[in-house]
GROMACS .gro file of N, CA and C in nm:
model
  204
    1MET      N    1  -1.418   0.008  -2.894
    1MET     CA    2  -1.457   0.081  -2.774
    1MET      C    3  -1.554   0.191  -2.816
    2ALA      N    4  -1.658   0.208  -2.737
    2ALA     CA    5  -1.755   0.314  -2.765
    2ALA      C    6  -1.687   0.449  -2.760
    3ASN      N    7  -1.737   0.543  -2.839
    3ASN     CA    8  -1.677   0.676  -2.846
    3ASN      C    9  -1.674   0.743  -2.709
    4TRP      N   10  -1.780   0.731  -2.630
    4TRP     CA   11  -1.782   0.794  -2.497
    4TRP      C   12  -1.676   0.732  -2.406
    5ALA      N   13  -1.653   0.602  -2.418
    5ALA     CA   14  -1.553   0.535  -2.336
    5ALA      C   15  -1.412   0.580  -2.376
    6ALA      N   16  -1.389   0.592  -2.505
    6ALA     CA   17  -1.259   0.639  -2.553
    6ALA      C   18  -1.235   0.782  -2.507
    7ASP      N   19  -1.338   0.864  -2.511
    7ASP     CA   20  -1.326   1.003  -2.463
    7ASP      C   21  -1.296   1.007  -2.313
    8ALA      N   22  -1.363   0.923  -2.237
    8ALA     CA   23  -1.341   0.920  -2.092
    8ALA      C   24  -1.199   0.873  -2.060
    9LEU      N   25  -1.151   0.774  -2.131
    9LEU     CA   26  -1.015   0.724  -2.110
    9LEU      C   27  -0.913   0.832  -2.144
   10GLU      N   28  -0.933   0.902  -2.253
   10GLU     CA   29  -0.840   1.009  -2.291
   10GLU      C   30  -0.842   1.121  -2.188
   11ARG      N   31  -0.958   1.152  -2.135
   11ARG     CA   32  -0.967   1.256  -2.032
   11ARG      C   33  -0.894   1.213  -1.904
   12ALA      N   34  -0.910   1.087  -1.866
   12ALA     CA   35  -0.839   1.035  -1.749
   12ALA      C   36  -0.688   1.040  -1.770
   13ARG      N   37  -0.644   1.003  -1.889
   13ARG     CA   38  -0.501   1.009  -1.921
   13ARG      C   39  -0.449   1.152  -1.907
   14SER      N   40  -0.522   1.246  -1.958
   14SER     CA   41  -0.480   1.386  -1.950
   14SER      C   42  -0.477   1.436  -1.806
   15LYS      N   43  -0.581   1.405  -1.732
   15LYS     CA   44  -0.590   1.455  -1.594
   15LYS      C   45  -0.483   1.394  -1.504
   16LEU      N   46  -0.439   1.272  -1.534
   16LEU     CA   47  -0.332   1.211  -1.455
   16LEU      C   48  -0.204   1.293  -1.464
   17GLU      N   49  -0.187   1.364  -1.573
   17GLU     CA   50  -0.065   1.440  -1.593
   17GLU      C   51  -0.061   1.571  -1.516
   18TYR      N   52  -0.176   1.629  -1.485
   18TYR     CA   53  -0.173   1.762  -1.424
   18TYR      C   54  -0.255   1.776  -1.296
   19SER      N   55  -0.313   1.669  -1.247
   19SER     CA   56  -0.396   1.682  -1.127
   19SER      C   57  -0.374   1.566  -1.032
   20MET      N   58  -0.435   1.574  -0.918
   20MET     CA   59  -0.427   1.467  -0.820
   20MET      C   60  -0.536   1.362  -0.841
   21LEU      N   61  -0.588   1.354  -0.962
   21LEU     CA   62  -0.684   1.249  -0.995
   21LEU      C   63  -0.629   1.113  -0.956
   22ARG      N   64  -0.497   1.097  -0.971
   22ARG     CA   65  -0.435   0.969  -0.939
   22ARG      C   66  -0.462   0.926  -0.795
   23ALA      N   67  -0.474   1.020  -0.703
   23ALA     CA   68  -0.501   0.986  -0.564
   23ALA      C   69  -0.641   0.926  -0.547
   24ALA      N   70  -0.732   0.963  -0.633
   24ALA     CA   71  -0.868   0.911  -0.624
   24ALA      C   72  -0.873   0.761  -0.651
   25PHE      N   73  -0.775   0.710  -0.725
   25PHE     CA   74  -0.771   0.567  -0.756
   25PHE      C   75  -0.703   0.487  -0.645
   26GLY      N   76  -0.633   0.554  -0.555
   26GLY     CA   77  -0.552   0.483  -0.458
   26GLY      C   78  -0.607   0.480  -0.317
   27GLY      N   79  -0.707   0.558  -0.288
   27GLY     CA   80  -0.755   0.564  -0.152
   27GLY      C   81  -0.672   0.663  -0.071
   28GLU      N   82  -0.692   0.662   0.059
   28GLU     CA   83  -0.622   0.758   0.145
   28GLU      C   84  -0.471   0.732   0.148
   29GLU      N   85  -0.433   0.606   0.156
   29GLU     CA   86  -0.291   0.569   0.153
   29GLU      C   87  -0.271   0.466   0.043
   30PHE      N   88  -0.159   0.479  -0.028
   30PHE     CA   89  -0.126   0.384  -0.133
   30PHE      C   90   0.025   0.386  -0.153
   31THR      N   91   0.076   0.279  -0.209
   31THR     CA   92   0.218   0.269  -0.235
   31THR      C   93   0.249   0.327  -0.373
   32VAL      N   94   0.376   0.353  -0.396
   32VAL     CA   95   0.417   0.401  -0.528
   32VAL      C   96   0.392   0.289  -0.631
   33ALA      N   97   0.408   0.165  -0.592
   33ALA     CA   98   0.380   0.053  -0.681
   33ALA      C   99   0.232   0.050  -0.721
   34GLN      N  100   0.143   0.077  -0.627
   34GLN     CA  101   0.000   0.082  -0.658
   34GLN      C  102  -0.031   0.200  -0.750
   35LEU      N  103   0.035   0.311  -0.727
   35LEU     CA  104   0.017   0.427  -0.813
   35LEU      C  105   0.066   0.396  -0.955
   36ARG      N  106   0.180   0.327  -0.964
   36ARG     CA  107   0.231   0.289  -1.096
   36ARG      C  108   0.131   0.197  -1.166
   37ALA      N  109   0.068   0.108  -1.092
   37ALA     CA  110  -0.031   0.017  -1.150
   37ALA      C  111  -0.149   0.095  -1.209
   38VAL      N  112  -0.189   0.204  -1.143
   38VAL     CA  113  -0.296   0.289  -1.197
   38VAL      C  114  -0.253   0.348  -1.330
   39TYR      N  115  -0.132   0.405  -1.333
   39TYR     CA  116  -0.082   0.462  -1.458
   39TYR      C  117  -0.074   0.357  -1.568
   40GLU      N  118  -0.024   0.239  -1.534
   40GLU     CA  119  -0.011   0.133  -1.634
   40GLU      C  120  -0.147   0.090  -1.687
   41ALA      N  121  -0.247   0.084  -1.599
   41ALA     CA  122  -0.381   0.046  -1.642
   41ALA      C  123  -0.442   0.152  -1.733
   42VAL      N  124  -0.428   0.278  -1.696
   42VAL     CA  125  -0.487   0.386  -1.775
   42VAL      C  126  -0.414   0.402  -1.909
   43TRP      N  127  -0.282   0.394  -1.906
   43TRP     CA  128  -0.203   0.411  -2.028
   43TRP      C  129  -0.191   0.284  -2.109
   44GLY      N  130  -0.221   0.168  -2.048
   44GLY     CA  131  -0.213   0.042  -2.121
   44GLY      C  132  -0.071   0.002  -2.158
   45THR      N  133   0.023   0.032  -2.070
   45THR     CA  134   0.163   0.001  -2.097
   45THR      C  135   0.237  -0.025  -1.967
   46CYS      N  136   0.350  -0.094  -1.975
   46CYS     CA  137   0.435  -0.116  -1.858
   46CYS      C  138   0.531   0.002  -1.844
   47LEU      N  139   0.550   0.046  -1.721
   47LEU     CA  140   0.640   0.158  -1.695
   47LEU      C  141   0.762   0.108  -1.618
   48HIS      N  142   0.875   0.169  -1.643
   48HIS     CA  143   0.998   0.133  -1.574
   48HIS      C  144   0.985   0.169  -1.426
   49ARG      N  145   1.003   0.070  -1.341
   49ARG     CA  146   0.978   0.086  -1.197
   49ARG      C  147   1.060   0.198  -1.135
   50ARG      N  148   1.190   0.200  -1.156
   50ARG     CA  149   1.275   0.301  -1.093
   50ARG      C  150   1.250   0.440  -1.147
   51SER      N  151   1.232   0.451  -1.277
   51SER     CA  152   1.205   0.582  -1.337
   51SER      C  153   1.074   0.639  -1.286
   52PHE      N  154   0.972   0.553  -1.277
   52PHE     CA  155   0.843   0.600  -1.227
   52PHE      C  156   0.855   0.645  -1.082
   53HIS      N  157   0.924   0.567  -1.001
   53HIS     CA  158   0.941   0.601  -0.859
   53HIS      C  159   1.010   0.736  -0.846
   54ARG      N  160   1.115   0.756  -0.923
   54ARG     CA  161   1.189   0.883  -0.917
   54ARG      C  162   1.100   1.001  -0.957
   55LYS      N  163   1.022   0.982  -1.062
   55LYS     CA  164   0.934   1.089  -1.107
   55LYS      C  165   0.821   1.114  -1.006
   56ALA      N  166   0.761   1.007  -0.955
   56ALA     CA  167   0.648   1.021  -0.863
   56ALA      C  168   0.688   1.085  -0.731
   57THR      N  169   0.808   1.056  -0.685
   57THR     CA  170   0.850   1.108  -0.555
   57THR      C  171   0.937   1.233  -0.567
   58GLY      N  172   0.967   1.274  -0.688
   58GLY     CA  173   1.058   1.386  -0.709
   58GLY      C  174   0.997   1.524  -0.700
   59THR      N  175   0.866   1.533  -0.698
   59THR     CA  176   0.800   1.663  -0.691
   59THR      C  177   0.758   1.690  -0.547
   60PRO      N  178   0.819   1.789  -0.483
   60PRO     CA  179   0.783   1.820  -0.344
   60PRO      C  180   0.634   1.852  -0.328
   61GLY      N  181   0.573   1.794  -0.226
   61GLY     CA  182   0.433   1.822  -0.196
   61GLY      C  183   0.333   1.735  -0.269
   62GLU      N  184   0.378   1.656  -0.365
   62GLU     CA  185   0.286   1.570  -0.441
   62GLU      C  186   0.242   1.449  -0.359
   63LEU      N  187   0.338   1.378  -0.303
   63LEU     CA  188   0.310   1.260  -0.223
   63LEU      C  189   0.370   1.278  -0.085
   64GLU      N  190   0.308   1.214   0.012
   64GLU     CA  191   0.355   1.223   0.149
   64GLU      C  192   0.392   1.083   0.197
   65ASP      N  193   0.513   1.068   0.247
   65ASP     CA  194   0.557   0.941   0.301
   65ASP      C  195   0.485   0.915   0.432
   66THR      N  196   0.413   0.803   0.440
   66THR     CA  197   0.339   0.770   0.562
   66THR      C  198   0.418   0.680   0.654
   67GLY      N  199   0.533   0.632   0.605
   67GLY     CA  200   0.613   0.542   0.684
   67GLY      C  201   0.562   0.399   0.683
   68GLY      N  202   0.455   0.377   0.609
   68GLY     CA  203   0.396   0.243   0.603
   68GLY      C  204   0.447   0.160   0.490
   0.00000   0.00000   0.00000
């Protein structure tokens, strides 16, 4: 991988941890499963479905349930 691409990937990985960058990959509405797919693609690993759901929905104000 080119050095600039590796740097960009590392920056995306870091920003996923502390910002709403993740919402930029999902559009206006997205499911927790789609969000997990973004994390798995960026991190290059499979994540435990229930643990990810608990973490993603456990922070008040981070995600909003649309009922969809």
